[in-house]
Coordinates of C-alpha atoms in Angstrom, one line a residue:
M21 CA 20.1 3.7 12.6
P22 CA 18.7 3.9 9.4
T23 CA 15.9 6.3 8.6
V24 CA 12.8 6.2 6.3
E25 CA 11.5 9.4 4.4
T26 CA 8.3 10.8 5.6
L27 CA 6.0 13.2 4.5
R28 CA 7.7 15.6 7.1
G29 CA 11.2 14.5 6.0
P30 CA 13.3 11.3 7.9
V31 CA 12.7 9.8 10.8
D32 CA 15.6 7.3 12.7
V33 CA 13.1 3.7 11.6
G34 CA 13.1 3.1 15.8
E35 CA 10.7 6.2 15.8
L36 CA 8.2 4.5 13.4
G37 CA 6.1 2.8 16.4
Q38 CA 3.0 0.6 15.7
T39 CA 2.7 0.9 11.8
L40 CA 0.1 0.2 9.8
M41 CA 1.4 -1.0 6.3
H42 CA -0.7 -0.2 3.7
E43 CA -3.7 2.9 3.9
H44 CA -4.3 5.3 2.0
V45 CA -4.8 9.0 2.5
F46 CA -7.0 9.8 -0.5
V47 CA -7.8 7.6 -3.8
V48 CA -8.8 10.6 -5.9
A49 CA -7.9 10.7 -9.7
T50 CA -7.0 13.9 -10.3
E51 CA -8.9 13.9 -14.1
H52 CA -12.0 12.4 -12.4
L53 CA -12.2 15.2 -9.9
D54 CA -11.1 18.0 -12.0
N55 CA -13.6 17.3 -14.5
Y56 CA -16.6 16.2 -12.1
G57 CA -15.9 16.5 -9.1
K58 CA -15.7 19.9 -7.6
G59 CA -18.6 21.3 -6.9
A60 CA -20.2 18.0 -6.7
W61 CA -18.7 15.4 -4.5
W62 CA -15.4 17.0 -3.6
D63 CA -14.9 20.0 -1.0
E64 CA -11.3 20.5 -0.3
E65 CA -11.4 21.8 3.1
H66 CA -14.6 19.3 3.8
R67 CA -12.3 16.8 2.9
V68 CA -8.7 17.7 4.5
A69 CA -10.8 18.5 7.4
D70 CA -12.3 15.1 7.7
A71 CA -8.6 13.7 7.1
V72 CA -7.3 15.5 9.8
T73 CA -9.7 14.2 12.1
K74 CA -9.6 10.4 10.7
L75 CA -5.5 10.5 11.0
N76 CA -5.4 12.3 14.7
A77 CA -8.1 9.7 15.7
V78 CA -6.4 6.6 15.0
A79 CA -2.7 8.4 16.1
A80 CA -4.5 8.0 19.3
K81 CA -5.0 4.6 19.7
G82 CA -1.2 3.8 19.6
V83 CA -0.6 4.2 15.9
R84 CA 2.6 5.6 14.7
T85 CA 2.9 5.7 11.2
I86 CA 0.6 4.6 7.7
V87 CA 2.1 3.8 5.0
D88 CA 0.8 4.8 2.0
P89 CA 1.0 3.1 -1.7
T90 CA -1.3 5.6 -3.2
V91 CA 0.6 6.0 -6.5
W92 CA 0.0 6.9 -10.2
G93 CA -3.3 5.0 -11.0
L94 CA -4.9 5.9 -7.7
G95 CA -4.8 9.8 -8.0
R96 CA -0.9 10.8 -5.6
Y97 CA -1.1 14.1 -5.2
I98 CA 1.4 15.0 -2.5
P99 CA 0.6 18.4 -1.7
R100 CA -2.7 17.7 0.0
V101 CA -1.5 15.1 2.0
Q102 CA 1.6 16.9 3.2
R103 CA -1.3 19.7 4.1
I104 CA -2.7 16.9 6.1
A105 CA 0.5 15.6 7.9
E106 CA 1.4 18.6 9.5
Q107 CA -1.8 18.9 11.3
V108 CA -1.3 15.3 11.9
P109 CA 1.8 15.5 14.0
G110 CA 1.9 12.2 15.9
L111 CA 1.4 10.2 12.8
H112 CA 4.4 9.4 9.8
I113 CA 3.4 9.1 6.4
I114 CA 5.2 6.9 4.6
A115 CA 4.8 8.0 0.4
A116 CA 5.3 5.7 -2.4
T117 CA 6.4 5.6 -6.1
G118 CA 5.2 3.2 -9.2
I119 CA 2.4 2.5 -11.4
Y120 CA -1.5 1.0 -10.2
S121 CA -2.7 -0.6 -13.3
Y122 CA -4.7 -3.9 -13.8
E123 CA -3.5 -4.5 -17.4
E124 CA -2.1 -1.7 -19.5
L125 CA 0.5 0.8 -19.3
P126 CA -0.3 4.4 -19.2
H127 CA 0.4 5.6 -22.7
Q128 CA 2.7 8.2 -21.3
Y129 CA 5.6 5.6 -21.4
E130 CA 4.2 3.0 -24.2
H131 CA 6.2 4.5 -27.3
R132 CA 9.4 5.4 -25.0
G133 CA 11.7 2.2 -23.6
P134 CA 13.9 0.1 -25.0
G135 CA 13.7 -1.2 -28.8
L136 CA 10.0 1.4 -28.8
I137 CA 9.5 4.2 -31.1
F138 CA 11.8 6.5 -29.1
D139 CA 14.5 3.6 -28.1
C140 CA 16.1 4.8 -24.7
P141 CA 16.3 3.7 -21.3
D142 CA 12.7 2.9 -19.8
P143 CA 11.7 6.3 -18.4
M144 CA 9.9 4.7 -15.6
I145 CA 12.6 3.6 -13.9
D146 CA 14.4 7.1 -13.9
D147 CA 11.1 8.5 -12.6
F148 CA 11.1 6.4 -9.8
V149 CA 14.1 7.1 -8.9
R150 CA 13.8 10.4 -9.0
D151 CA 10.7 10.0 -6.7
L152 CA 12.7 8.2 -4.7
T153 CA 16.4 9.8 -4.4
E154 CA 15.2 13.3 -5.3
G155 CA 11.8 14.4 -4.4
I156 CA 8.3 13.7 -5.8
A157 CA 7.9 16.8 -8.1
D158 CA 8.4 20.0 -6.7
T159 CA 7.0 19.2 -3.0
G160 CA 10.4 18.1 -1.1
V161 CA 9.0 14.8 -0.4
K162 CA 10.8 11.3 -1.3
A163 CA 9.3 8.2 -1.1
A164 CA 10.6 5.6 0.8
F165 CA 9.4 2.4 -1.6
L166 CA 7.7 1.0 -4.3
K167 CA 4.4 0.0 -5.7
C168 CA 2.8 -2.4 -9.0
V169 CA 0.0 -4.7 -9.5
V170 CA 0.2 -8.4 -10.4
E171 CA -3.7 -9.1 -10.6
A172 CA -6.2 -11.7 -12.2
K173 CA -4.7 -11.3 -15.6
G174 CA -1.4 -12.1 -14.8
L175 CA 2.0 -10.3 -16.6
T176 CA 0.0 -8.4 -19.6
P177 CA 2.5 -6.6 -21.2
G178 CA 1.7 -3.7 -19.8
V179 CA 2.1 -5.4 -16.1
E180 CA 5.2 -6.6 -17.2
R181 CA 6.8 -3.8 -17.9
I182 CA 5.8 -1.8 -14.9
C183 CA 6.9 -5.2 -12.6
R184 CA 10.2 -5.2 -14.5
A185 CA 10.8 -1.2 -14.2
V186 CA 9.8 -1.8 -10.0
A187 CA 11.8 -4.4 -9.8
Q188 CA 15.0 -2.5 -11.2
T189 CA 14.6 1.0 -9.3
H190 CA 14.7 -2.0 -6.1
V191 CA 18.2 -3.4 -7.4
R192 CA 19.2 0.3 -8.3
T193 CA 18.2 1.9 -5.3
G194 CA 17.0 -0.9 -2.4
A195 CA 13.8 0.9 -1.8
P196 CA 11.8 -1.7 -1.3
I197 CA 8.0 -2.7 -2.8
T198 CA 4.7 -3.4 -2.0
V199 CA 2.7 -5.5 -4.8
H200 CA -1.2 -5.3 -5.2
T201 CA -1.9 -9.0 -6.0
N202 CA -5.1 -11.1 -6.4
S203 CA -5.1 -13.8 -3.8
F204 CA -8.0 -15.7 -5.5
A205 CA -6.0 -16.0 -8.5
Q206 CA -2.5 -16.5 -6.5
S207 CA -1.1 -13.9 -8.3
G208 CA 1.5 -13.1 -5.8
L209 CA 3.7 -16.7 -7.1
I210 CA 3.8 -15.2 -10.2
A211 CA 5.3 -11.8 -8.8
L212 CA 7.7 -13.1 -6.6
D213 CA 9.1 -15.5 -9.6
L214 CA 9.3 -12.2 -12.0
F215 CA 10.8 -10.5 -8.8
A216 CA 13.2 -13.1 -8.4
K217 CA 14.4 -13.3 -11.7
E218 CA 14.9 -9.6 -11.9
G219 CA 17.4 -10.0 -9.0
V220 CA 15.1 -8.5 -6.3
D221 CA 15.6 -9.3 -2.0
L222 CA 12.0 -11.0 -1.6
R223 CA 12.9 -10.3 2.0
K224 CA 12.1 -6.4 1.4
V225 CA 8.8 -7.4 -0.9
V226 CA 5.4 -6.9 0.9
V227 CA 2.6 -9.5 -1.1
G228 CA -0.5 -6.9 -0.9
H229 CA -3.8 -8.3 0.2
S230 CA -2.5 -12.0 1.1
G231 CA -4.9 -11.9 3.9
D232 CA -8.1 -12.0 1.6
S233 CA -6.7 -15.7 1.3
N234 CA -7.3 -18.6 4.1
D235 CA -5.6 -21.2 1.9
L236 CA -2.4 -21.7 4.3
D237 CA -0.3 -23.6 1.8
Y238 CA -0.3 -20.2 -0.4
L239 CA 0.6 -18.3 2.0
M240 CA 3.5 -20.8 3.0
R241 CA 4.6 -20.8 -0.6
L242 CA 5.0 -16.9 -0.4
A243 CA 6.6 -16.4 3.0
D244 CA 9.1 -19.0 2.5
T245 CA 10.8 -17.1 -0.3
G246 CA 10.8 -14.7 2.7
A247 CA 8.5 -12.1 1.2
I248 CA 6.0 -10.3 3.9
L249 CA 2.5 -11.4 3.7
G250 CA 0.4 -8.8 3.7
M251 CA -3.3 -9.4 5.9
D252 CA -4.0 -5.5 5.1
R253 CA -7.6 -5.4 4.4
F254 CA -9.4 -5.7 7.8
G255 CA -12.7 -4.5 7.6
L256 CA -13.1 -5.7 3.3
D257 CA -15.6 -8.6 4.4
V258 CA -16.7 -9.1 1.3
Y259 CA -13.4 -10.6 0.6
N260 CA -12.6 -12.2 3.6
P261 CA -14.6 -12.0 7.3
T262 CA -13.0 -10.8 9.6
A263 CA -13.2 -14.0 12.3
Q264 CA -11.0 -16.3 9.2
R265 CA -8.9 -13.5 8.5
V266 CA -8.1 -13.7 12.4
A267 CA -8.0 -17.5 12.2
T268 CA -5.5 -17.6 9.2
I269 CA -3.3 -14.7 11.4
A270 CA -3.2 -17.6 14.2
A271 CA -2.3 -20.9 12.1
L272 CA 0.1 -18.8 10.3
C273 CA 1.9 -17.1 13.8
Q274 CA 1.5 -21.1 15.4
R275 CA 3.2 -21.8 12.5
G276 CA 6.4 -19.6 12.8
Y277 CA 4.9 -16.8 10.7
A278 CA 5.2 -14.0 12.5
D279 CA 7.7 -12.1 11.3
R280 CA 6.9 -12.6 7.9
M281 CA 3.2 -10.9 8.3
V282 CA 2.2 -7.0 8.9
L283 CA -0.9 -5.7 9.6
S284 CA -3.5 -3.4 7.9
H285 CA -7.0 -1.9 6.0
D286 CA -6.3 -1.1 3.0
A287 CA -8.8 2.0 3.8
A288 CA -8.7 5.9 3.1
C289 CA -10.2 8.8 4.0
F290 CA -11.9 8.9 0.7
M291 CA -12.0 7.3 -2.5
D292 CA -13.6 8.4 -5.6
Y293 CA -14.7 5.6 -6.8
F294 CA -17.8 5.8 -5.2
G295 CA -18.8 10.0 -5.6
G296 CA -20.7 11.5 -3.3
A297 CA -22.0 8.2 -2.2
W298 CA -18.6 7.1 -0.1
D299 CA -20.1 8.4 3.4
D300 CA -22.8 6.2 3.2
T301 CA -21.4 3.4 1.4
L302 CA -18.8 2.7 3.9
G303 CA -21.8 2.9 6.4
T304 CA -23.9 0.7 4.7
L305 CA -21.4 -2.0 2.7
A306 CA -18.3 -2.0 5.2
P307 CA -18.8 -0.4 8.5
N308 CA -15.6 -2.0 9.5
W309 CA -13.3 -0.7 6.9
R310 CA -11.7 2.1 9.1
Y311 CA -8.3 2.7 9.9
D312 CA -9.2 2.1 13.8
H313 CA -10.8 -1.8 13.3
I314 CA -7.7 -3.8 14.2
H315 CA -7.0 -1.6 17.4
D316 CA -10.5 -1.2 18.3
D317 CA -11.4 -5.1 17.4
V318 CA -9.3 -7.6 15.6
L319 CA -5.7 -7.5 18.0
A320 CA -8.3 -8.5 20.9
A321 CA -9.3 -11.3 18.3
L322 CA -6.0 -12.6 17.7
L323 CA -5.1 -12.8 21.0
D324 CA -8.1 -14.5 22.2
S325 CA -6.9 -16.7 19.4
G326 CA -3.6 -17.9 20.4
V327 CA -1.8 -14.9 19.2
T328 CA 0.6 -13.4 21.7
D329 CA 1.6 -9.9 22.6
D330 CA 4.9 -10.4 21.6
Q331 CA 3.4 -12.0 17.8
I332 CA 1.1 -9.0 17.9
E333 CA 4.5 -6.0 18.3
Q334 CA 6.2 -8.2 15.5
M335 CA 3.8 -7.9 13.2
L336 CA 3.0 -4.0 14.1
V337 CA 6.5 -2.8 15.0
F338 CA 9.3 -5.2 14.3
N339 CA 8.8 -6.1 10.4
P340 CA 7.7 -2.6 9.4
K341 CA 10.9 -1.7 10.7
R342 CA 12.7 -4.5 9.1
Y343 CA 10.9 -3.3 5.7
F344 CA 12.2 0.1 5.9
S345 CA 15.9 -0.8 7.2

C-alpha cells in the first residue's frame, strides 16, 4: 500500500484513519514574531505546550491525522512543529509546500524565471520539488502536498505564476494540491480551469473553503470535475453558520457526492493575526473554531440530517486516504 510523508516520517496511507484535511498548528510569520512577538505576545515554551495539549485532546477524540497547509506566507517553520509531533504520538501531521499569496509573488522570485532578468527555469518549481522529494530545509521532513491560493481577485499575475508552478510541480511529482478559494467569488472554478489546462489530475485537488458556500449548483460544478470539496471551516460561523454547512453537506450526500468531500475546521493552536488577543478573541468571536468541534457537535448534526455513518467514514477516512494514495 502507498505511503505518505508525515512529520515523523512515512506512514502507510491505511494508517491515516480519521483525517482532518485542513488544520494549521501555528500561523506565525517569522518576521512578525522575531521583531514584535518575543516578550510581548509570544512565549515559545507556553505555545508548544499548549499545542501539545490541544492536539493530544483531538487525538483522544479519534482523529489520527491532521493535514497542515501552512506554507510560505503563513509562517511554515517545521522545527517547531516537529517538537510538537514528537509529543503527540497518537497523531500524524502532514506538511505542505507552496506559497500563500492573494495577489503578489514574493519578491524573492520576482526577477528569476523564464523571460525575466535572470532568465532560467522557474525556481519555485525546483524549490517545491525539493521540499517534496528531498525534504524541507535541513529538517528531514518531506512535504506531502502542494498549497496555493485563488482569492476574490482571481488570477493576478503573481497568483497565476504561483498556481502554474504548483500545477507543474504536481505533474512532475504526482503530489496532490489544496487550493484556498473564495466561495463567494466562486474562484474555485478559475483554479480548476487553470489546473486542467496544466494537465493536473483534478481528482487530486481539494478546493479549499468550498464549505463557505451553500450554492449547490456551484459546488456540484466543482465536484463534477472530479475535484474534492473542502468542507473545511467548521466553527467559522462568520463565513457560514454550522447549521447551514451541515445542511449543504447533507444535500450533497443525498445527491451522491460523499466521495468528493472532506471535513475540517481551518483552525490553529495559535495565529498571530490577532497578536496577544488570540485566546480571548477565539472565545468571544468564534467559540466553536477548534479542532474538536466536528467530533463534538457536527457529526451528530450530520447524522440527524440524514447523512449515514458510511458517508461520514467516506469523508473522514476514505477520501483522505485516496487523495494521498
